[in-house]
């Protein structure tokens, strides 16, 4: 730019403005090359391939690599930049696929265009903790950015419920919100992560991984076990034998 202004090149004002615009870009458009690699019997998938080229609202998503992370971002017209750092490569194993199935069963998979959150809810605290750990360990999301709340029956003691949740998740009780309701007979725990870039990644995960899941028996079993934990039901008789197994899911 200094050369263009000081030399005898005599660039037009329009060309200088274009150069300035290019110079001020934080990064370039992401290269959308499919990348699934196997290293020492471990399968990895590249996050830049999973993410779509544009956000759900139609803005181009950019990315800048740094060590083992990629900082993704896009610029809406009326707000500040939406940003998120994610691992460059995510390890794909049976535990990951199982959590994906569980999340598809009890997560938010058809959000409205104005909803930029990832949600997961369940009355089983251990399953909620499984997804909580999945978000932190696989996607390196920061604990302080994941919100935990619960819907509790009117007759439940909120302090006892908060202590139970805080002990399991190892977070301060003050960060947990409890909402009283007469529509539930059990404590329903919800974890939420508000970021539209992560939402884009999550909504593309199954489409990108379904061939791997369908073609490998261990991944099929893992996916179905997670999905069944969310959507399945086993009914026992008075003799403690299995009376029926029910599985219902809207694909």
Coordinates of N, CA and C in Angstrom, one line a residue:
X1 N 0.8 -1.2 0.0 CA 0.0 0.0 0.0 C 0.9 1.3 0.0
X2 N 1.9 1.2 0.8 CA 2.8 2.4 0.9 C 3.5 2.6 -0.5
X3 N 3.9 1.4 -1.1 CA 4.5 1.5 -2.5 C 3.5 2.1 -3.5
X4 N 2.3 1.6 -3.4 CA 1.3 2.1 -4.3 C 1.0 3.6 -4.2
X5 N 1.1 4.1 -3.0 CA 0.8 5.6 -2.8 C 2.1 6.4 -3.2
X6 N 3.3 5.9 -2.8 CA 4.5 6.7 -3.0 C 5.2 6.6 -4.3
X7 N 4.9 5.5 -5.1 CA 5.6 5.3 -6.3 C 4.9 6.0 -7.5
X8 N 5.4 5.7 -8.6 CA 4.8 6.3 -9.8 C 3.7 5.4 -10.5
X9 N 3.3 4.4 -9.7 CA 2.3 3.5 -10.2 C 1.0 4.2 -10.5
X10 N 0.7 5.2 -9.6 CA -0.5 6.0 -9.8 C -1.8 5.2 -9.8
X11 N -2.1 4.3 -8.8 CA -3.3 3.6 -8.8 C -4.5 4.5 -8.5
X12 N -5.6 4.2 -9.1 CA -6.8 5.0 -8.9 C -7.3 4.9 -7.4
X13 N -8.1 5.8 -7.0 CA -8.7 5.8 -5.7 C -9.5 4.5 -5.4
X14 N -10.2 4.1 -6.5 CA -11.0 2.9 -6.4 C -10.2 1.6 -6.1
X15 N -9.0 1.5 -6.8 CA -8.1 0.4 -6.7 C -7.5 0.4 -5.3
X16 N -7.1 1.6 -4.8 CA -6.5 1.7 -3.5 C -7.5 1.3 -2.4
X17 N -8.8 1.6 -2.6 CA -9.8 1.3 -1.6 C -10.0 -0.3 -1.6
X18 N -9.9 -0.9 -2.8 CA -10.0 -2.3 -2.8 C -8.8 -3.0 -2.1
X19 N -7.6 -2.4 -2.3 CA -6.4 -3.0 -1.7 C -6.6 -2.8 -0.1
X20 N -7.1 -1.7 0.3 CA -7.3 -1.5 1.7 C -8.3 -2.5 2.3
X21 N -9.3 -2.7 1.6 CA -10.4 -3.7 2.0 C -9.8 -5.1 2.2
X22 N -8.9 -5.5 1.2 CA -8.3 -6.8 1.2 C -7.3 -6.8 2.4
X23 N -6.5 -5.7 2.6 CA -5.5 -5.7 3.6 C -6.2 -5.8 5.0
X24 N -7.4 -5.3 5.2 CA -8.0 -5.3 6.5 C -8.8 -6.6 6.8
X25 N -8.9 -7.5 5.9 CA -9.5 -8.8 6.2 C -8.7 -9.5 7.2
X26 N -9.3 -10.1 8.2 CA -8.6 -10.8 9.2 C -8.1 -12.2 8.7
X27 N -8.8 -12.7 7.7 CA -8.4 -14.0 7.2 C -9.0 -14.2 5.8
X28 N -8.7 -15.3 5.2 CA -9.2 -15.7 3.9 C -10.4 -16.7 4.1
X29 N -11.1 -16.8 3.0 CA -12.2 -17.7 3.0 C -11.7 -19.2 3.2
X30 N -12.4 -20.0 3.9 CA -12.0 -21.3 4.3 C -11.9 -22.2 3.0
X31 N -10.8 -23.0 3.0 CA -10.7 -24.0 1.9 C -11.6 -25.2 2.3
X32 N -12.5 -25.5 1.4 CA -13.5 -26.6 1.7 C -13.0 -27.9 1.2
X33 N -11.8 -28.3 1.5 CA -11.4 -29.6 1.0 C -11.7 -30.7 2.0
X34 N -12.4 -31.8 1.5 CA -12.7 -32.9 2.4 C -11.5 -33.5 3.0
X35 N -11.5 -33.6 4.3 CA -10.3 -34.1 5.0 C -10.8 -35.1 6.1
X36 N -10.6 -36.4 5.9 CA -10.8 -37.4 6.9 C -9.5 -38.2 6.9
X37 N -8.8 -38.1 8.0 CA -7.5 -38.8 8.1 C -7.5 -39.8 9.2
X38 N -6.6 -40.8 9.0 CA -6.4 -41.8 10.0 C -4.9 -41.8 10.4
X39 N -4.7 -41.6 11.7 CA -3.4 -41.5 12.3 C -3.3 -42.5 13.5
X40 N -2.4 -43.5 13.4 CA -2.3 -44.5 14.4 C -3.6 -45.1 14.9
X41 N -4.4 -45.5 13.9 CA -5.7 -46.2 14.1 C -6.7 -45.3 14.7
X42 N -6.5 -44.0 14.6 CA -7.5 -43.0 15.1 C -8.0 -42.2 13.9
X43 N -9.3 -42.0 13.9 CA -9.9 -41.3 12.8 C -10.2 -39.8 13.1
X44 N -9.8 -38.9 12.3 CA -9.9 -37.5 12.5 C -10.7 -36.8 11.3
X45 N -11.5 -35.8 11.7 CA -12.2 -35.1 10.6 C -12.0 -33.6 10.8
X46 N -11.8 -32.9 9.6 CA -11.4 -31.5 9.7 C -12.7 -30.6 9.8
X47 N -12.7 -29.7 10.8 CA -13.8 -28.9 11.1 C -14.2 -27.9 9.9
X48 N -13.2 -27.5 9.2 CA -13.5 -26.6 8.1 C -14.3 -27.2 7.0
X49 N -14.2 -28.6 6.9 CA -15.0 -29.3 5.9 C -16.4 -29.5 6.4
X50 N -16.6 -29.6 7.8 CA -17.9 -29.8 8.3 C -18.8 -28.6 8.2
X51 N -18.2 -27.4 8.5 CA -18.9 -26.2 8.5 C -19.3 -25.8 7.1
X52 N -20.6 -25.3 6.9 CA -21.0 -24.8 5.6 C -20.3 -23.5 5.2
X53 N -20.3 -23.1 4.0 CA -19.6 -21.9 3.5 C -20.3 -20.7 4.1
X54 N -21.6 -20.7 4.3 CA -22.3 -19.6 4.8 C -23.1 -19.9 6.1
X55 N -23.3 -18.9 6.9 CA -24.1 -19.0 8.1 C -25.6 -19.3 7.7
X56 N -26.4 -19.6 8.7 CA -27.8 -19.8 8.4 C -28.5 -18.5 7.9
X57 N -27.9 -17.4 8.3 CA -28.5 -16.1 7.8 C -27.8 -15.6 6.6
X58 N -26.9 -16.4 5.9 CA -26.4 -16.1 4.6 C -25.1 -15.4 4.5
X59 N -24.4 -15.3 5.7 CA -23.1 -14.6 5.7 C -21.9 -15.6 5.5
X60 N -20.9 -15.2 4.7 CA -19.8 -16.1 4.5 C -19.0 -16.3 5.8
X61 N -18.7 -17.5 6.0 CA -17.9 -17.9 7.2 C -16.4 -17.9 6.8
X62 N -15.5 -17.2 7.6 CA -14.1 -17.2 7.3 C -13.4 -17.9 8.4
X63 N -12.1 -18.3 8.2 CA -11.4 -19.0 9.2 C -9.9 -18.7 9.1
X64 N -9.3 -18.7 10.3 CA -7.8 -18.5 10.4 C -7.2 -19.5 11.3
X65 N -6.2 -20.3 10.7 CA -5.6 -21.4 11.5 C -4.5 -20.8 12.4
X66 N -4.5 -21.5 13.6 CA -3.4 -21.1 14.6 C -3.1 -22.4 15.4
X67 N -1.9 -22.9 15.2 CA -1.6 -24.2 15.9 C -2.6 -25.3 15.6
X68 N -3.3 -25.7 16.6 CA -4.2 -26.8 16.5 C -5.7 -26.3 16.4
X69 N -5.8 -25.0 16.4 CA -7.2 -24.4 16.4 C -7.4 -23.7 15.1
X70 N -8.7 -23.5 14.7 CA -9.1 -22.6 13.7 C -10.1 -21.6 14.3
X71 N -9.8 -20.3 14.1 CA -10.8 -19.3 14.6 C -11.7 -18.9 13.4
X72 N -13.0 -19.3 13.6 CA -14.0 -19.1 12.6 C -14.7 -17.8 12.9
X73 N -15.2 -17.1 11.9 CA -15.9 -15.8 12.2 C -16.7 -15.4 10.9
X74 N -17.8 -14.6 11.2 CA -18.5 -14.0 10.1 C -19.0 -12.6 10.6
X75 N -19.3 -11.7 9.7 CA -19.7 -10.4 10.1 C -21.1 -10.1 9.6
X76 N -22.1 -10.1 10.6 CA -23.5 -9.7 10.3 C -23.5 -8.2 9.9
X77 N -24.6 -7.8 9.4 CA -24.7 -6.4 9.0 C -25.0 -5.4 10.1
X78 N -25.7 -5.9 11.1 CA -26.1 -5.0 12.2 C -25.5 -5.3 13.6
X79 N -24.6 -6.3 13.7 CA -24.0 -6.6 15.0 C -22.5 -6.8 14.8
X80 N -21.9 -7.0 16.0 CA -20.5 -7.3 15.9 C -20.2 -8.7 15.4
X81 N -18.9 -9.0 15.2 CA -18.5 -10.3 14.6 C -18.9 -11.5 15.5
X82 N -19.4 -12.5 14.8 CA -19.6 -13.8 15.5 C -18.4 -14.6 15.4
X83 N -17.8 -15.1 16.5 CA -16.5 -15.8 16.4 C -16.6 -17.1 17.3
X84 N -15.8 -18.0 16.9 CA -15.6 -19.2 17.7 C -14.3 -20.0 17.3
X85 N -13.5 -20.3 18.3 CA -12.3 -21.2 18.0 C -12.7 -22.6 18.2
X86 N -12.3 -23.5 17.2 CA -12.6 -24.9 17.3 C -11.3 -25.7 16.9
X87 N -11.2 -26.9 17.4 CA -10.0 -27.7 17.0 C -10.0 -27.8 15.5
X88 N -8.8 -27.8 14.9 CA -8.6 -28.0 13.5 C -9.1 -29.4 13.1
X89 N -8.8 -30.4 13.9 CA -9.3 -31.8 13.6 C -10.0 -32.3 14.9
X90 N -11.1 -33.0 14.7 CA -11.8 -33.7 15.7 C -11.7 -35.2 15.6
X91 N -11.4 -35.8 16.7 CA -11.2 -37.3 16.7 C -12.6 -37.9 16.7
X92 N -12.8 -38.9 15.8 CA -14.1 -39.6 15.6 C -13.9 -41.0 16.1
X93 N -14.6 -41.3 17.2 CA -14.5 -42.7 17.8 C -16.0 -43.1 18.2
X94 N -16.1 -44.3 18.8 CA -17.4 -44.7 19.2 C -18.1 -43.8 20.2
X95 N -17.3 -43.3 21.1 CA -17.9 -42.4 22.2 C -18.4 -41.1 21.5
X96 N -17.7 -40.6 20.5 CA -18.1 -39.4 19.8 C -19.5 -39.7 19.1
X97 N -19.5 -40.8 18.4 CA -20.7 -41.1 17.6 C -21.9 -41.4 18.5
X98 N -21.6 -42.0 19.7 CA -22.7 -42.3 20.6 C -23.3 -41.0 21.1
X99 N -22.4 -40.0 21.5 CA -22.9 -38.7 21.9 C -23.7 -38.0 20.8
X100 N -23.3 -38.2 19.6 CA -24.0 -37.5 18.5 C -25.4 -38.1 18.4
X101 N -25.5 -39.5 18.5 CA -26.8 -40.1 18.5 C -27.7 -39.6 19.7
X102 N -27.1 -39.5 20.8 CA -27.8 -39.0 22.0 C -28.3 -37.6 21.8
X103 N -27.4 -36.8 21.3 CA -27.8 -35.4 21.1 C -28.9 -35.2 20.0
X104 N -28.8 -36.0 19.0 CA -29.9 -36.0 17.9 C -31.2 -36.4 18.5
X105 N -31.2 -37.3 19.5 CA -32.4 -37.7 20.2 C -33.0 -36.7 21.1
X106 N -32.2 -36.0 21.9 CA -32.7 -35.1 22.9 C -32.2 -33.7 22.8
X107 N -31.6 -33.4 21.6 CA -31.0 -32.0 21.4 C -32.0 -31.2 20.5
X108 N -31.6 -30.0 20.3 CA -32.4 -29.1 19.4 C -31.8 -29.2 18.0
X109 N -32.6 -29.9 17.2 CA -32.1 -30.2 15.8 C -32.8 -29.5 14.7
X110 N -33.9 -28.8 15.0 CA -34.6 -28.0 14.0 C -34.9 -26.6 14.6
X111 N -33.8 -25.8 14.9 CA -34.0 -24.5 15.5 C -34.6 -23.5 14.5
X112 N -35.3 -22.5 14.9 CA -35.8 -21.4 14.1 C -34.6 -20.6 13.6
X113 N -34.7 -19.8 12.6 CA -33.6 -19.1 12.0 C -33.1 -18.0 13.0
X114 N -33.9 -17.6 13.9 CA -33.5 -16.6 14.9 C -32.9 -17.2 16.1
X115 N -33.0 -18.5 16.2 CA -32.4 -19.2 17.4 C -31.0 -19.7 17.1
X116 N -30.0 -19.1 17.8 CA -28.6 -19.5 17.5 C -28.0 -20.4 18.6
X117 N -28.8 -21.1 19.3 CA -28.3 -21.9 20.4 C -28.2 -23.4 20.1
X118 N -27.3 -24.1 20.8 CA -27.3 -25.5 20.8 C -27.9 -25.9 22.2
X119 N -28.9 -26.8 22.2 CA -29.6 -27.2 23.5 C -29.6 -28.7 23.6
X120 N -29.5 -29.1 24.8 CA -29.7 -30.6 25.1 C -30.4 -30.6 26.5
X121 N -31.4 -31.5 26.6 CA -32.2 -31.6 27.8 C -32.5 -33.1 28.1
X122 N -32.4 -33.4 29.4 CA -32.8 -34.8 29.8 C -33.0 -34.8 31.3
X123 N -33.8 -35.8 31.7 CA -34.1 -35.9 33.2 C -33.0 -36.8 33.8
X124 N -32.2 -37.4 33.0 CA -31.1 -38.3 33.5 C -29.8 -37.4 33.6
X125 N -29.4 -37.1 34.8 CA -28.2 -36.2 35.0 C -27.0 -36.8 34.4
X126 N -26.8 -38.1 34.4 CA -25.6 -38.7 33.8 C -25.5 -38.5 32.3
X127 N -26.7 -38.6 31.7 CA -26.7 -38.4 30.2 C -26.4 -36.9 29.9
X128 N -26.9 -36.0 30.7 CA -26.6 -34.6 30.5 C -25.1 -34.3 30.7
X129 N -24.5 -34.9 31.7 CA -23.1 -34.8 31.9 C -22.3 -35.4 30.8
X130 N -22.8 -36.5 30.2 CA -22.1 -37.1 29.1 C -22.0 -36.1 27.9
X131 N -23.1 -35.4 27.6 CA -23.1 -34.4 26.5 C -22.2 -33.2 26.9
X132 N -22.3 -32.8 28.1 CA -21.5 -31.6 28.6 C -20.0 -31.9 28.4
X133 N -19.6 -33.1 28.8 CA -18.2 -33.5 28.6 C -17.8 -33.6 27.1
X134 N -18.8 -34.0 26.3 CA -18.6 -34.1 24.8 C -18.3 -32.8 24.2
X135 N -19.1 -31.8 24.7 CA -18.9 -30.4 24.1 C -17.5 -29.8 24.5
X136 N -17.1 -30.1 25.7 CA -15.8 -29.6 26.2 C -14.6 -30.3 25.7
X137 N -14.7 -31.7 25.7 CA -13.5 -32.5 25.3 C -13.3 -32.6 23.8
X138 N -14.4 -32.7 23.1 CA -14.3 -32.9 21.6 C -14.2 -31.6 20.9
X139 N -15.0 -30.6 21.3 CA -15.0 -29.3 20.6 C -14.3 -28.2 21.3
X140 N -13.7 -28.5 22.5 CA -13.0 -27.5 23.2 C -13.7 -26.3 23.6
X141 N -15.0 -26.4 23.8 CA -15.8 -25.3 24.2 C -15.5 -24.9 25.7
X142 N -15.6 -23.6 26.0 CA -15.2 -23.2 27.3 C -16.4 -23.4 28.3
X143 N -16.1 -23.9 29.5 CA -17.1 -24.2 30.5 C -17.9 -23.0 30.8
X144 N -17.2 -21.9 30.9 CA -17.9 -20.6 31.4 C -19.0 -20.2 30.4
X145 N -18.9 -20.7 29.1 CA -19.8 -20.2 28.1 C -21.0 -21.2 27.9
X146 N -21.0 -22.3 28.7 CA -22.1 -23.3 28.6 C -23.0 -23.0 29.8
X147 N -24.2 -22.7 29.5 CA -25.2 -22.4 30.6 C -25.9 -23.7 31.0
X148 N -26.1 -23.8 32.3 CA -26.9 -25.0 32.8 C -28.1 -24.5 33.6
X149 N -29.2 -25.0 33.3 CA -30.5 -24.6 34.0 C -31.3 -25.9 34.2
X150 N -32.4 -25.8 34.9 CA -33.2 -27.0 35.2 C -34.6 -26.5 35.4
X151 N -35.6 -27.4 35.0 CA -37.0 -27.2 35.3 C -37.4 -28.2 36.3
X152 N -37.8 -27.6 37.5 CA -38.1 -28.5 38.6 C -39.6 -28.5 39.0
X153 N -40.1 -29.6 39.5 CA -41.5 -29.7 40.0 C -41.6 -28.7 41.2
X154 N -42.7 -28.2 41.5 CA -43.0 -27.2 42.5 C -42.5 -27.7 43.9
X155 N -42.7 -29.0 44.2 CA -42.4 -29.5 45.5 C -40.9 -29.9 45.7
X156 N -40.1 -29.7 44.7 CA -38.6 -30.0 44.9 C -37.9 -28.8 45.5
X157 N -36.9 -29.2 46.4 CA -36.1 -28.1 47.0 C -35.0 -27.7 46.1
X158 N -35.1 -26.4 45.7 CA -34.2 -25.8 44.7 C -32.7 -25.9 45.1
X159 N -32.4 -25.7 46.4 CA -31.1 -25.7 46.9 C -30.5 -27.1 46.8
X160 N -31.3 -28.1 47.1 CA -30.8 -29.5 47.0 C -30.5 -29.9 45.6
X161 N -31.4 -29.4 44.7 CA -31.2 -29.7 43.3 C -30.0 -29.0 42.7
X162 N -29.8 -27.8 43.1 CA -28.6 -27.0 42.7 C -27.3 -27.7 43.2
X163 N -27.3 -28.2 44.4 CA -26.1 -28.9 45.0 C -25.8 -30.1 44.2
X164 N -26.9 -30.9 43.9 CA -26.7 -32.1 43.1 C -26.1 -31.8 41.7
X165 N -26.6 -30.8 41.1 CA -26.1 -30.5 39.7 C -24.6 -29.9 39.8
X166 N -24.4 -29.0 40.8 CA -23.1 -28.4 40.9 C -22.0 -29.4 41.3
X167 N -22.4 -30.4 42.0 CA -21.4 -31.5 42.4 C -21.0 -32.3 41.2
X168 N -22.0 -32.7 40.4 CA -21.7 -33.5 39.3 C -21.0 -32.8 38.2
X169 N -21.3 -31.5 37.9 CA -20.7 -30.8 36.9 C -19.5 -30.0 37.3
X170 N -19.3 -30.0 38.6 CA -18.1 -29.3 39.2 C -18.1 -27.8 38.9
X171 N -19.3 -27.2 39.1 CA -19.4 -25.7 38.9 C -20.1 -25.1 40.1
X172 N -20.0 -23.8 40.2 CA -20.5 -23.1 41.3 C -22.1 -23.1 41.3
X173 N -22.7 -23.2 42.4 CA -24.2 -23.3 42.4 C -24.8 -22.0 41.9
X174 N -24.1 -20.9 42.1 CA -24.7 -19.6 41.7 C -24.9 -19.5 40.1
X175 N -24.2 -20.4 39.4 CA -24.3 -20.4 37.9 C -25.4 -21.2 37.4
X176 N -26.2 -21.8 38.3 CA -27.2 -22.7 37.9 C -28.6 -22.1 38.2
X177 N -29.4 -22.1 37.2 CA -30.8 -21.5 37.3 C -31.8 -22.6 37.4
X178 N -32.7 -22.4 38.4 CA -33.8 -23.4 38.5 C -35.1 -22.7 38.3
X179 N -35.9 -23.3 37.4 CA -37.2 -22.8 37.1 C -38.3 -23.7 37.6
X180 N -39.2 -23.2 38.4 CA -40.3 -24.1 39.0 C -41.4 -24.2 37.9
X181 N -41.9 -25.5 37.8 CA -43.0 -25.7 36.9 C -43.9 -26.9 37.4
X182 N -45.1 -26.8 37.0 CA -46.1 -27.9 37.4 C -46.3 -28.9 36.2
X183 N -45.5 -28.7 35.2 CA -45.6 -29.5 34.0 C -44.7 -30.7 34.0
X184 N -43.8 -30.8 35.0 CA -42.8 -31.9 35.0 C -42.9 -32.6 36.4
X185 N -42.7 -34.0 36.4 CA -42.7 -34.7 37.6 C -41.2 -35.0 38.0
X186 N -40.3 -34.7 37.1 CA -38.9 -35.0 37.4 C -38.1 -33.7 37.2
X187 N -36.9 -33.7 37.7 CA -36.0 -32.6 37.4 C -35.5 -32.7 35.9
X188 N -35.7 -31.7 35.1 CA -35.3 -31.7 33.7 C -34.1 -30.7 33.5
X189 N -32.9 -31.2 33.3 CA -31.7 -30.4 33.2 C -31.4 -30.0 31.8
X190 N -31.1 -28.8 31.5 CA -30.8 -28.3 30.2 C -29.4 -27.6 30.1
X191 N -28.7 -28.0 29.1 CA -27.4 -27.3 28.9 C -27.6 -26.6 27.5
X192 N -27.0 -25.4 27.5 CA -27.2 -24.5 26.3 C -25.9 -23.8 26.0
X193 N -25.6 -23.8 24.7 CA -24.4 -23.0 24.2 C -24.8 -22.1 23.1
X194 N -24.7 -20.8 23.3 CA -25.2 -19.8 22.4 C -24.1 -19.3 21.4
X195 N -24.0 -20.0 20.2 CA -23.1 -19.5 19.2 C -23.6 -20.1 17.9
X196 N -23.9 -19.2 16.9 CA -24.4 -19.6 15.6 C -23.4 -20.4 14.8
X197 N -22.1 -20.2 15.0 CA -21.1 -21.0 14.2 C -21.1 -22.4 14.7
X198 N -21.2 -22.6 16.1 CA -21.2 -24.0 16.6 C -22.5 -24.6 16.1
X199 N -23.6 -23.9 16.1 CA -24.9 -24.5 15.7 C -24.8 -25.0 14.3
X200 N -24.1 -24.2 13.4 CA -23.9 -24.6 12.0 C -23.1 -25.9 11.9
X201 N -22.1 -26.0 12.7 CA -21.2 -27.2 12.8 C -22.0 -28.4 13.2
X202 N -22.8 -28.2 14.3 CA -23.6 -29.3 14.9 C -24.6 -29.8 13.9
X203 N -25.3 -28.9 13.2 CA -26.4 -29.3 12.3 C -25.9 -30.0 11.1
X204 N -24.6 -29.9 10.8 CA -24.0 -30.6 9.6 C -23.3 -31.9 10.0
X205 N -23.1 -32.1 11.3 CA -22.3 -33.3 11.7 C -22.8 -34.6 11.2
X206 N -24.1 -34.9 11.4 CA -24.6 -36.2 10.9 C -24.5 -36.4 9.4
X207 N -24.8 -35.3 8.7 CA -24.8 -35.4 7.2 C -23.3 -35.7 6.8
X208 N -22.3 -35.2 7.4 CA -21.0 -35.4 7.1 C -20.4 -36.8 7.5
X209 N -21.0 -37.3 8.6 CA -20.5 -38.6 9.1 C -21.4 -39.8 8.8
X210 N -22.5 -39.6 8.2 CA -23.5 -40.7 8.0 C -22.9 -41.9 7.2
X211 N -22.1 -41.6 6.2 CA -21.5 -42.7 5.5 C -20.5 -43.5 6.3
X212 N -19.8 -42.8 7.2 CA -18.9 -43.5 8.1 C -19.7 -44.4 9.1
X213 N -20.8 -43.8 9.6 CA -21.6 -44.5 10.5 C -22.3 -45.8 9.9
X214 N -22.8 -45.6 8.7 CA -23.5 -46.7 8.0 C -22.6 -47.8 7.6
X215 N -21.4 -47.5 7.3 CA -20.4 -48.5 6.7 C -19.6 -49.2 7.7
X216 N -19.8 -48.9 9.0 CA -19.0 -49.5 10.1 C -19.9 -50.0 11.2
X217 N -19.9 -51.3 11.5 CA -20.8 -51.8 12.4 C -20.6 -51.2 13.8
X218 N -19.4 -51.0 14.2 CA -19.2 -50.4 15.6 C -19.7 -49.0 15.7
X219 N -19.7 -48.2 14.7 CA -20.2 -46.9 14.7 C -21.7 -46.9 14.6
X220 N -22.3 -47.9 13.9 CA -23.8 -48.0 13.8 C -24.3 -48.4 15.2
X221 N -23.6 -49.3 15.9 CA -24.1 -49.7 17.2 C -24.0 -48.5 18.2
X222 N -22.9 -47.8 18.1 CA -22.6 -46.6 19.0 C -23.7 -45.6 18.8
X223 N -24.0 -45.3 17.5 CA -25.0 -44.2 17.2 C -26.4 -44.7 17.7
X224 N -26.8 -45.9 17.4 CA -28.1 -46.4 17.8 C -28.2 -46.5 19.3
X225 N -27.1 -46.8 20.0 CA -27.2 -46.9 21.5 C -27.4 -45.5 22.1
X226 N -26.8 -44.4 21.5 CA -27.0 -43.1 21.9 C -28.4 -42.6 21.6
X227 N -28.9 -42.9 20.4 CA -30.3 -42.5 20.0 C -31.3 -43.3 20.9
X228 N -31.0 -44.5 21.2 CA -32.0 -45.3 22.0 C -32.0 -44.8 23.4
X229 N -30.9 -44.3 24.0 CA -30.9 -43.7 25.3 C -31.8 -42.5 25.4
X230 N -31.9 -41.8 24.3 CA -32.8 -40.6 24.3 C -34.2 -41.0 23.9
X231 N -34.4 -41.8 22.9 CA -35.8 -42.0 22.4 C -36.4 -43.4 22.7
X232 N -35.6 -44.3 23.3 CA -36.1 -45.7 23.5 C -36.7 -45.8 24.9
X233 N -37.4 -46.9 25.0 CA -38.1 -47.2 26.3 C -38.2 -48.7 26.5
X234 N -37.8 -49.2 27.6 CA -37.9 -50.7 27.9 C -38.9 -50.8 29.1
X235 N -40.0 -51.6 28.8 CA -41.0 -51.8 29.8 C -40.8 -53.2 30.4
X236 N -40.8 -53.2 31.8 CA -40.6 -54.5 32.5 C -41.9 -54.9 33.1
X237 N -42.1 -56.2 33.2 CA -43.3 -56.8 33.8 C -43.1 -56.9 35.3
X238 N -44.2 -57.3 36.0 CA -44.1 -57.4 37.5 C -43.2 -58.5 37.9
X239 N -42.8 -59.4 36.9 CA -41.9 -60.5 37.2 C -40.4 -60.1 36.8
X240 N -40.2 -58.8 36.6 CA -38.9 -58.3 36.2 C -38.3 -58.8 34.9
X241 N -39.2 -59.2 34.0 CA -38.8 -59.6 32.7 C -39.2 -58.5 31.7
X242 N -38.5 -58.5 30.6 CA -38.8 -57.4 29.6 C -40.1 -57.7 28.9
X243 N -41.0 -56.8 29.0 CA -42.3 -57.0 28.4 C -42.4 -56.4 27.0
X244 N -41.7 -55.3 26.8 CA -41.7 -54.7 25.4 C -40.5 -53.7 25.3
X245 N -40.1 -53.4 24.1 CA -39.1 -52.4 23.8 C -39.7 -51.5 22.8
X246 N -39.7 -50.2 23.1 CA -40.3 -49.2 22.2 C -39.2 -48.2 21.7
X247 N -39.2 -48.0 20.5 CA -38.3 -47.0 19.9 C -39.1 -46.1 19.0
X248 N -39.1 -44.8 19.2 CA -39.8 -43.8 18.4 C -38.9 -42.6 18.1
X249 N -38.9 -42.3 16.8 CA -38.0 -41.2 16.4 C -38.5 -40.6 15.1
X250 N -38.5 -39.2 15.1 CA -38.8 -38.5 13.8 C -37.5 -38.2 13.1
X251 N -37.2 -38.9 12.0 CA -35.9 -38.7 11.3 C -35.8 -37.4 10.7

